[in-house]
Short mmCIF file of C-alpha atoms in Angstrom, two decimals:
data_model
loop_
_atom_site.label_atom_id
_atom_site.label_comp_id
_atom_site.label_asym_id
_atom_site.label_seq_id
_atom_site.Cartn_x
_atom_site.Cartn_y
_atom_site.Cartn_z
CA MET A 163 -0.06 0.19 -0.14
CA THR A 164 1.24 3.69 -1.05
CA PHE A 165 2.02 6.15 1.56
CA GLN A 166 -0.45 8.18 -0.16
CA LYS A 167 -3.42 5.67 0.08
CA LYS A 168 -2.66 5.16 3.71
CA THR A 169 -2.95 9.09 3.98
CA ALA A 170 -6.18 8.99 2.32
CA GLU A 171 -7.29 6.24 4.43
CA TYR A 172 -6.67 8.06 7.53
CA ALA A 173 -8.01 11.10 6.39
CA GLU A 174 -11.16 9.29 5.55
CA LEU A 175 -11.40 8.02 9.30
CA MET A 176 -10.67 11.36 10.87
CA LYS A 177 -13.60 13.13 8.56
CA SER A 178 -16.36 12.24 10.87
CA ARG A 179 -14.56 13.55 13.99
CA LEU A 180 -13.73 16.77 12.04
CA ILE A 181 -17.45 17.36 11.27
CA ASP A 182 -18.35 16.57 14.69
CA ASN A 183 -16.11 19.15 16.25
CA ASP A 184 -16.30 21.83 13.65
CA THR A 185 -20.26 22.05 13.10
CA ILE A 186 -21.49 25.46 14.11
CA SER A 187 -25.26 25.64 14.24
CA ASP A 188 -27.25 28.54 12.58
CA GLU A 189 -28.69 29.03 16.18
CA LEU A 190 -25.51 30.49 17.29
CA TYR A 191 -24.82 32.93 14.72
CA SER A 192 -28.39 34.15 15.00
CA LYS A 193 -27.86 34.25 19.03
CA TYR A 194 -24.80 36.36 18.64
CA GLY A 195 -25.58 38.48 15.72
CA VAL A 196 -22.88 37.14 13.48
CA ASN A 197 -23.67 37.20 9.71
CA ARG A 198 -22.41 34.28 7.75
CA GLY A 199 -20.33 35.29 4.62
CA LEU A 200 -20.45 38.85 5.93
CA ARG A 201 -23.95 39.13 4.62
CA ASP A 202 -27.09 39.71 6.28
CA LEU A 203 -30.32 37.61 6.33
CA ASN A 204 -31.28 40.05 3.35
CA GLY A 205 -28.14 39.54 1.64
CA LYS A 206 -26.65 43.11 2.19
CA GLY A 207 -22.76 42.92 2.82
CA VAL A 208 -21.47 44.04 5.65
CA LEU A 209 -19.45 46.71 5.62
CA THR A 210 -15.61 46.57 5.76
CA GLY A 211 -14.31 49.59 3.98
CA LEU A 212 -14.62 52.38 1.71
CA THR A 213 -13.75 53.02 -1.72
CA ASN A 214 -13.67 55.64 -4.86
CA ILE A 215 -13.33 52.74 -7.34
CA SER A 216 -16.89 51.46 -8.20
CA LYS A 217 -20.33 51.55 -6.83
CA ILE A 218 -23.25 48.94 -7.02
CA VAL A 219 -26.93 50.01 -6.83
CA SER A 220 -29.45 47.74 -6.59
CA PHE A 221 -32.18 49.02 -4.21
CA ASP A 222 -33.74 52.33 -4.21
CA ASP A 223 -33.39 54.10 -0.53
CA SER A 224 -35.04 57.15 -1.24
CA GLN A 225 -37.99 58.87 0.26
CA GLY A 226 -37.39 56.50 3.51
CA LYS A 227 -38.16 53.23 1.19
CA HIS A 228 -35.75 50.07 0.72
CA GLU A 229 -37.27 48.80 -2.63
CA PRO A 230 -35.72 46.66 -5.58
CA CYS A 231 -34.59 48.35 -8.53
CA ASP A 232 -32.81 47.99 -11.59
CA GLY A 233 -29.21 47.48 -10.98
CA GLN A 234 -26.79 50.20 -11.76
CA LEU A 235 -22.88 49.57 -11.86
CA TRP A 236 -20.29 52.50 -11.74
CA TYR A 237 -16.71 52.69 -12.67
CA ARG A 238 -15.35 55.84 -10.97
CA GLY A 239 -18.33 58.04 -11.21
CA TYR A 240 -19.39 56.90 -14.61
CA ASN A 241 -22.28 54.42 -15.46
CA ALA A 242 -20.67 51.53 -16.62
CA GLN A 243 -23.72 50.84 -19.12
CA LYS A 244 -23.11 54.06 -20.68
CA LEU A 245 -19.28 53.49 -20.81
CA VAL A 246 -19.25 50.03 -22.37
CA LYS A 247 -21.58 51.04 -25.17
CA GLU A 248 -19.31 54.27 -25.73
CA TYR A 249 -15.82 52.53 -25.52
CA ALA A 250 -17.19 49.61 -27.51
CA GLU A 251 -17.48 51.99 -30.61
CA LEU A 252 -14.14 53.80 -29.87
CA GLY A 253 -12.08 50.47 -29.56
CA PHE A 254 -9.65 49.48 -26.84
CA GLY A 255 -12.30 49.24 -24.45
CA PHE A 256 -10.48 47.08 -22.00
CA GLU A 257 -7.52 49.40 -21.88
CA ARG A 258 -9.45 52.54 -22.00
CA THR A 259 -11.52 51.02 -18.68
CA ALA A 260 -8.28 49.93 -17.12
CA PHE A 261 -6.74 53.33 -17.28
CA LEU A 262 -9.95 54.69 -15.77
CA LEU A 263 -10.18 52.33 -13.02
CA MET A 264 -6.66 52.18 -12.09
CA PHE A 265 -6.10 56.37 -12.21
CA GLY A 266 -9.60 57.40 -11.39
CA GLU A 267 -9.84 59.52 -14.73
CA LYS A 268 -11.00 58.72 -18.28
CA PRO A 269 -8.10 58.60 -20.48
CA THR A 270 -7.61 61.40 -23.26
CA ASP A 271 -6.75 60.09 -26.71
CA GLU A 272 -3.11 60.75 -26.39
CA GLU A 273 -3.27 58.78 -22.98
CA THR A 274 -5.02 56.19 -24.51
CA ILE A 275 -2.25 55.49 -27.31
CA GLU A 276 0.48 55.80 -24.35
CA PHE A 277 -1.33 53.31 -22.18
CA VAL A 278 -1.85 50.95 -25.31
CA SER A 279 1.93 51.16 -25.80
CA THR A 280 2.77 50.66 -22.32
CA LEU A 281 0.89 47.37 -22.18
CA ALA A 282 2.13 46.22 -25.61
CA ARG A 283 5.75 46.57 -24.48
CA ASN A 284 4.91 44.57 -21.42
CA ARG A 285 3.64 41.59 -23.44
CA ASN A 286 6.89 40.20 -23.18
CA LEU A 287 7.62 37.27 -20.80
CA PRO A 288 11.55 36.30 -19.82
CA ARG A 289 13.30 34.56 -21.95
CA ASN A 290 12.37 30.69 -22.18
CA PHE A 291 9.63 31.47 -19.59
CA VAL A 292 7.22 29.54 -21.62
CA ARG A 293 9.23 26.50 -21.86
CA ASP A 294 10.47 26.25 -18.43
CA VAL A 295 7.39 27.38 -16.71
CA ILE A 296 4.29 27.15 -18.61
CA MET A 297 5.04 24.18 -20.26
CA LYS A 298 6.86 22.21 -17.38
CA ALA A 299 3.79 20.55 -15.85
CA PRO A 300 0.58 21.70 -17.51
CA GLY A 301 -2.90 20.97 -16.52
CA ARG A 302 -6.45 21.20 -17.32
CA ASP A 303 -6.91 23.82 -14.43
CA VAL A 304 -5.30 26.64 -16.23
CA MET A 305 -6.08 28.88 -12.97
CA ASN A 306 -3.39 26.90 -11.26
CA SER A 307 -0.96 27.16 -14.08
CA MET A 308 -1.47 30.99 -14.04
CA THR A 309 -1.19 31.03 -10.46
CA ARG A 310 2.14 29.26 -10.85
CA SER A 311 3.51 31.66 -13.19
CA ILE A 312 2.44 34.90 -11.51
CA LEU A 313 4.73 33.59 -8.50
CA THR A 314 7.42 32.58 -10.65
CA LEU A 315 7.50 36.04 -12.59
CA ALA A 316 8.59 37.39 -9.09
CA SER A 317 11.82 35.63 -9.22
CA TYR A 318 12.46 37.51 -12.31
CA ASP A 319 11.92 40.96 -10.82
CA GLN A 320 14.67 42.28 -8.93
CA PHE A 321 12.18 44.83 -7.42
CA ALA A 322 9.62 42.30 -6.59
CA ARG A 323 9.41 43.42 -2.65
CA ASP A 324 9.98 47.32 -3.53
CA SER A 325 6.89 48.87 -1.82
CA ASP A 326 7.21 51.76 -3.57
CA LEU A 327 3.96 52.73 -5.33
CA ALA A 328 5.47 53.77 -8.61
CA ASN A 329 6.98 50.35 -8.71
CA ASN A 330 3.63 48.50 -7.83
CA ILE A 331 2.00 50.22 -10.66
CA ARG A 332 4.69 48.77 -12.89
CA GLN A 333 4.17 45.47 -11.71
CA CYS A 334 0.24 45.86 -12.09
CA LEU A 335 0.65 47.02 -15.55
CA MET A 336 3.09 43.98 -16.47
CA LEU A 337 0.73 41.54 -15.16
CA ILE A 338 -2.44 43.14 -16.68
CA ALA A 339 -0.37 42.98 -20.30
CA THR A 340 1.00 39.10 -19.37
CA PHE A 341 -2.28 37.55 -18.31
CA PRO A 342 -3.60 36.52 -21.65
CA MET A 343 -0.44 35.34 -22.38
CA LEU A 344 -0.29 33.19 -19.21
CA ALA A 345 -3.89 31.92 -19.93
CA VAL A 346 -3.64 30.88 -23.54
CA TYR A 347 -0.18 29.73 -23.54
CA GLY A 348 -1.21 27.33 -20.56
CA TYR A 349 -3.88 26.11 -22.42
CA HIS A 350 -2.15 25.36 -25.36
CA ALA A 351 0.61 23.36 -23.25
CA TYR A 352 -2.41 21.59 -21.66
CA ASN A 353 -4.26 20.79 -25.08
CA HIS A 354 -0.85 19.46 -26.61
CA TYR A 355 0.26 17.22 -23.59
CA ASP A 356 -2.82 16.13 -22.04
CA ASN A 357 -5.18 16.16 -25.24
CA LEU A 358 -2.55 15.13 -27.79
CA GLY A 359 -3.21 18.30 -29.77
CA SER A 360 -1.08 20.70 -31.70
CA MET A 361 0.49 23.60 -30.14
CA TYR A 362 1.44 27.10 -31.26
CA ILE A 363 2.70 30.03 -29.38
CA HIS A 364 1.66 33.02 -31.19
CA ARG A 365 3.71 36.24 -30.02
CA PRO A 366 1.16 39.11 -29.33
CA ASN A 367 0.59 41.72 -31.85
CA PRO A 368 1.59 45.23 -30.30
CA LYS A 369 -0.65 47.04 -32.49
CA LYS A 370 -3.73 44.97 -31.58
CA SER A 371 -6.16 45.25 -28.61
CA THR A 372 -6.08 42.91 -25.67
CA ALA A 373 -9.36 41.35 -26.86
CA GLU A 374 -7.81 40.88 -30.49
CA ASN A 375 -4.58 39.45 -29.14
CA ILE A 376 -6.31 36.58 -27.07
CA LEU A 377 -8.40 35.65 -30.11
CA MET A 378 -5.27 35.66 -32.29
CA MET A 379 -2.88 33.79 -29.94
CA LEU A 380 -5.87 30.94 -29.25
CA ARG A 381 -6.52 30.46 -32.79
CA PRO A 382 -4.32 28.56 -35.53
CA ASP A 383 -5.03 31.05 -38.21
CA LYS A 384 -4.42 34.18 -35.83
CA LYS A 385 -7.72 35.71 -37.33
CA CYS A 386 -11.00 37.27 -35.96
CA THR A 387 -13.75 39.50 -37.19
CA ASP A 388 -14.54 42.71 -36.02
CA ILE A 389 -17.73 41.57 -34.22
CA GLU A 390 -15.74 38.90 -32.43
CA ALA A 391 -13.34 41.12 -31.03
CA ARG A 392 -15.65 43.70 -29.83
CA VAL A 393 -17.85 41.37 -28.02
CA LEU A 394 -14.90 39.99 -26.27
CA ASP A 395 -13.62 43.52 -25.68
CA VAL A 396 -17.26 44.10 -23.99
CA ALA A 397 -17.06 41.12 -22.07
CA LEU A 398 -13.87 42.02 -20.38
CA MET A 399 -15.02 45.69 -19.60
CA LEU A 400 -18.12 44.03 -18.06
CA HIS A 401 -16.14 41.55 -15.74
CA MET A 402 -13.23 43.91 -14.92
CA GLU A 403 -14.63 45.40 -11.63
CA HIS A 404 -17.46 44.68 -9.27
CA GLY A 405 -16.83 46.38 -6.05
CA GLY A 406 -14.53 45.84 -3.40
CA GLY A 407 -16.80 43.16 -1.94
CA ASN A 408 -16.49 40.46 -4.30
CA ASN A 409 -14.55 37.65 -2.74
CA SER A 410 -11.49 37.99 -4.97
CA THR A 411 -11.08 41.75 -4.66
CA PHE A 412 -11.69 41.83 -1.07
CA THR A 413 -8.83 38.97 -0.78
CA THR A 414 -6.56 41.19 -2.80
CA ARG A 415 -7.13 43.90 -0.44
CA VAL A 416 -6.86 41.63 2.73
CA VAL A 417 -3.41 40.61 1.22
CA THR A 418 -2.46 43.91 0.18
CA SER A 419 -2.81 45.24 3.65
CA THR A 420 -0.34 42.88 5.06
CA GLY A 421 2.36 44.66 3.14
CA SER A 422 2.61 41.71 0.76
CA ASP A 423 4.04 41.94 -2.59
CA THR A 424 1.98 42.25 -5.83
CA TYR A 425 2.92 38.79 -7.20
CA SER A 426 1.71 37.38 -3.94
CA THR A 427 -1.34 39.47 -3.73
CA MET A 428 -2.48 38.79 -7.38
CA ALA A 429 -1.97 34.92 -6.71
CA ALA A 430 -4.06 35.21 -3.81
CA GLY A 431 -6.67 36.84 -5.96
CA MET A 432 -6.59 33.92 -8.58
CA CYS A 433 -7.06 31.41 -5.72
CA SER A 434 -10.12 33.20 -4.72
CA LEU A 435 -11.62 33.65 -8.15
CA LYS A 436 -11.16 30.20 -9.22
CA GLY A 437 -13.72 28.69 -6.91
CA PRO A 438 -16.83 27.55 -8.29
CA ARG A 439 -18.86 29.84 -6.11
CA HIS A 440 -17.21 32.76 -7.57
CA GLY A 441 -15.63 32.60 -10.89
CA GLY A 442 -16.96 29.30 -12.43
CA ALA A 443 -20.66 30.28 -13.04
CA ASN A 444 -20.64 30.56 -16.65
CA ILE A 445 -19.48 26.82 -16.89
CA LYS A 446 -22.38 25.86 -14.79
CA VAL A 447 -24.74 27.71 -17.00
CA MET A 448 -23.39 25.79 -20.06
CA GLU A 449 -23.42 22.70 -18.31
CA MET A 450 -27.08 23.24 -17.59
CA MET A 451 -27.96 24.40 -21.17
CA GLU A 452 -26.22 21.45 -22.73
CA ASP A 453 -28.34 19.34 -20.13
CA ILE A 454 -31.55 21.34 -21.25
CA ARG A 455 -31.02 20.75 -25.04
CA ASP A 456 -30.74 16.94 -24.10
CA ASN A 457 -33.87 16.64 -22.62
CA ILE A 458 -36.40 19.06 -23.98
CA LYS A 459 -37.70 17.61 -27.27
CA ASP A 460 -39.13 20.78 -28.73
CA TRP A 461 -36.72 23.94 -27.80
CA LYS A 462 -39.96 26.37 -28.60
CA ASP A 463 -42.49 24.72 -26.40
CA ASP A 464 -42.52 27.17 -23.24
CA ASP A 465 -44.64 24.49 -21.33
CA GLU A 466 -42.17 21.72 -21.79
CA ILE A 467 -39.37 24.26 -21.16
CA ARG A 468 -41.32 25.58 -18.10
CA ALA A 469 -41.58 21.62 -16.49
CA TYR A 470 -38.10 20.88 -17.08
CA LEU A 471 -36.97 24.10 -15.38
CA THR A 472 -39.22 23.37 -12.62
CA ASP A 473 -37.89 19.98 -12.21
CA ILE A 474 -34.16 21.58 -12.13
CA LEU A 475 -35.31 23.95 -9.26
CA GLU A 476 -36.70 20.85 -7.36
CA GLY A 477 -33.60 19.16 -7.43
CA ARG A 478 -34.95 16.23 -9.99
CA ALA A 479 -32.94 16.93 -13.18
CA PHE A 480 -29.43 18.19 -13.93
CA ASP A 481 -27.30 18.28 -10.83
CA GLY A 482 -29.78 17.90 -8.27
CA ARG A 483 -28.75 21.01 -6.57
CA GLY A 484 -31.85 22.79 -7.07
CA LEU A 485 -30.65 25.84 -9.06
CA ILE A 486 -31.23 27.29 -12.23
CA TYR A 487 -27.87 28.63 -12.94
CA GLY A 488 -27.50 32.22 -14.41
CA MET A 489 -30.43 33.52 -12.87
CA GLY A 490 -30.49 35.65 -9.69
CA HIS A 491 -27.31 37.63 -8.29
CA ALA A 492 -25.95 37.75 -4.70
CA ILE A 493 -26.45 41.67 -5.01
CA TYR A 494 -28.63 42.80 -8.03
CA SER A 495 -32.45 42.83 -7.67
CA VAL A 496 -34.64 43.52 -10.43
CA SER A 497 -31.67 43.63 -13.10
CA ASP A 498 -27.91 42.98 -13.79
CA PRO A 499 -26.87 46.02 -15.54
CA ARG A 500 -23.91 43.92 -17.06
CA GLU A 501 -26.34 41.53 -18.54
CA ARG A 502 -28.49 44.21 -20.10
CA VAL A 503 -25.66 45.90 -22.18
CA PHE A 504 -24.06 42.57 -22.75
CA LYS A 505 -27.29 41.12 -24.24
CA GLN A 506 -27.07 43.80 -27.16
CA PHE A 507 -23.77 42.47 -28.28
CA VAL A 508 -24.99 38.73 -27.90
CA LEU A 509 -27.47 39.34 -30.41
CA LYS A 510 -24.86 40.85 -32.76
CA LEU A 511 -22.76 37.75 -32.22
CA ALA A 512 -25.32 35.23 -32.48
CA GLU A 513 -26.55 36.67 -36.01
CA GLU A 514 -23.10 36.57 -37.28
CA LYS A 515 -22.60 33.05 -36.35
CA LYS A 516 -26.34 32.16 -37.36
CA ARG A 517 -27.02 30.71 -33.93
CA TYR A 518 -30.76 31.59 -33.88
CA ASP A 519 -32.27 28.18 -32.54
CA ASP A 520 -29.69 28.71 -29.51
CA LEU A 521 -30.29 32.22 -28.85
CA ASP A 522 -34.02 31.86 -29.09
CA LEU A 523 -33.89 28.72 -26.33
CA TYR A 524 -31.82 30.93 -24.35
CA GLU A 525 -34.24 34.05 -24.28
CA ARG A 526 -37.03 31.54 -23.52
CA ILE A 527 -35.20 30.45 -20.55
CA GLU A 528 -34.47 33.92 -19.54
CA ARG A 529 -38.05 34.79 -19.72
CA ILE A 530 -39.56 31.55 -18.01
CA ALA A 531 -37.04 30.94 -15.37
CA PRO A 532 -37.99 33.91 -13.17
CA GLU A 533 -41.76 32.77 -13.11
CA VAL A 534 -40.82 29.49 -12.27
CA ILE A 535 -38.36 30.68 -9.48
CA ALA A 536 -41.04 33.10 -8.06
CA ALA A 537 -43.71 30.41 -8.06
CA LYS A 538 -41.51 28.10 -6.12
CA ARG A 539 -39.40 30.16 -3.88
CA HIS A 540 -39.86 33.16 -1.44
CA ILE A 541 -37.92 35.80 -3.30
CA TYR A 542 -37.46 39.06 -1.65
CA LYS A 543 -35.60 41.08 -4.21
CA GLY A 544 -36.85 39.65 -7.37
CA VAL A 545 -34.73 37.06 -9.92
CA SER A 546 -33.23 38.11 -13.58
CA PRO A 547 -30.34 36.82 -15.48
CA ASN A 548 -26.94 37.97 -14.45
CA VAL A 549 -23.83 38.34 -16.64
CA ASP A 550 -22.82 34.98 -16.77
CA PHE A 551 -25.92 33.36 -18.21
CA TYR A 552 -24.79 34.82 -21.77
CA SER A 553 -21.02 35.01 -20.99
CA GLY A 554 -20.37 31.24 -21.52
CA PHE A 555 -22.74 31.24 -24.88
CA VAL A 556 -20.77 34.13 -26.20
CA TYR A 557 -17.19 32.12 -25.53
CA GLU A 558 -18.58 28.85 -27.18
CA MET A 559 -19.71 30.81 -30.21
CA LEU A 560 -16.07 32.31 -30.03
CA GLY A 561 -14.45 28.94 -30.21
CA ILE A 562 -13.04 29.55 -26.74
CA PRO A 563 -12.50 26.06 -24.97
CA GLU A 564 -14.31 26.03 -21.36
CA GLU A 565 -10.71 25.72 -19.59
CA LEU A 566 -10.23 29.34 -20.38
CA TYR A 567 -13.46 30.48 -19.32
CA THR A 568 -12.63 31.31 -15.65
CA PRO A 569 -9.17 32.36 -16.81
CA LEU A 570 -10.83 35.02 -19.14
CA PHE A 571 -12.55 36.27 -15.93
CA ALA A 572 -8.93 36.79 -14.39
CA ILE A 573 -7.76 38.48 -17.62
CA ALA A 574 -10.64 41.17 -17.13
CA ARG A 575 -10.48 41.07 -13.33
CA ILE A 576 -6.84 41.74 -12.82
CA ALA A 577 -7.21 45.43 -13.83
CA GLY A 578 -10.04 45.66 -10.96
CA TRP A 579 -7.80 43.92 -8.55
CA SER A 580 -4.87 46.33 -9.64
CA ALA A 581 -7.12 49.49 -8.71
CA HIS A 582 -8.04 48.21 -5.54
CA ARG A 583 -4.57 47.04 -4.76
CA LEU A 584 -3.47 50.66 -5.17
CA GLU A 585 -6.18 52.37 -3.51
CA GLU A 586 -5.44 50.07 -0.31
CA MET A 587 -1.63 51.16 -0.43
CA VAL A 588 -2.65 54.73 -1.24
CA GLY A 589 -5.60 55.55 1.49
CA GLN A 590 -5.39 52.76 4.08
CA GLY A 591 -2.26 51.98 5.91
CA LYS A 592 -3.79 49.31 8.08
CA ILE A 593 -4.02 45.53 8.34
CA ILE A 594 -7.36 44.01 7.85
CA ARG A 595 -7.95 41.57 10.67
CA PRO A 596 -11.47 41.02 11.47
CA ALA A 597 -12.53 39.24 14.63
CA TYR A 598 -14.10 35.75 15.09
CA LEU A 599 -16.11 34.79 18.21
CA SER A 600 -15.04 31.72 19.62
CA VAL A 601 -17.66 29.22 20.80
CA MET A 602 -15.38 26.93 22.08
CA GLU A 603 -16.42 24.99 25.25
CA GLU A 604 -13.63 24.92 27.92
CA LYS A 605 -12.84 21.59 29.03
CA GLU A 606 -11.61 20.19 32.33
CA GLU A 607 -7.88 19.44 32.57
CA LEU A 608 -7.15 15.82 33.04
#
């Protein structure tokens, strides 16, 4: 018997003891007024800090009332829905929005050119890094591959631990620039060694946007259409930032507050984001949609769709968890503003790809699912599709493999993490150290 098997058997033996000793009842949380997950019974987050970077609105608190309303997302004082539409037309939307989040002001045309050039100069990994690091131990979990690469990049930076603000800005810009390379190259290594596929390592084009380079590096022919690049650019802008309270962003602020370096901080954010309760929602939507296609005979029959969604909700279908994925959000009530603006670009891409039947099925589920949920569950704030309901569909239409869905989230969110890290460094200066109330029972000494 191998030592791994012996250890696994020992762990299995000790599992029940751990469950007995570490389970804390809901009654104790209520008794002491402690909110699980730092959220109250109405889903409102416990305040842990202040930020100038973004704002989320999900309820109308005017005139002494607290009522659900259409969701709003604001980046540095600008309505994100309007901002995304504006930047989608101008081009380099990801880059323009990253500048805005990091530095607090919209870039001028000259500043945009310089920022794009700065990122282009930084899309350059150390010599032999792809061979010695990314290709060394590839695996299906590209997030793990990326995290290992981030920590290894610190070894190539002689100023890795320098806490000077300008140095940290430099490090953030370098990571924003190289994240697409770490993700795509990590996937190609996995696809080659594990799936026995072909491997090609395309160098980024300094004249292309981040979205264009992602598609170019991913595809053998290095080609993409204008609408493909524009839709991916919009997806990156919408996933870039979502307040300081989401788990991965809060993680980056917590680690930053300890005085840790940029590489360790971003690696910690990656470890948080990869959790299926955070960054993997669009994958679950895609799995659910595939299950629905396999089990519904007539995609245009609303009654059949309603019946199957009811089975999913009641745990009789799909994964048995009783969740209709892509519906509802921890914060938003009536609507997710990101989904509303994203939907407009999803329609354009679906038309180009001639995916009319699939789009029709998505739209029917978008309409019917909230009705099913409202009929079966007590909902205090309403249910609507969130941005992840359509993002997986978009990535699939773009030919992006599922292994890159969460890494794409990280490619976008690194800009938001950078903004919050820099804000924490500038404006806080105190370690984040919340308290836990001990409910341990003291035992008599033997």
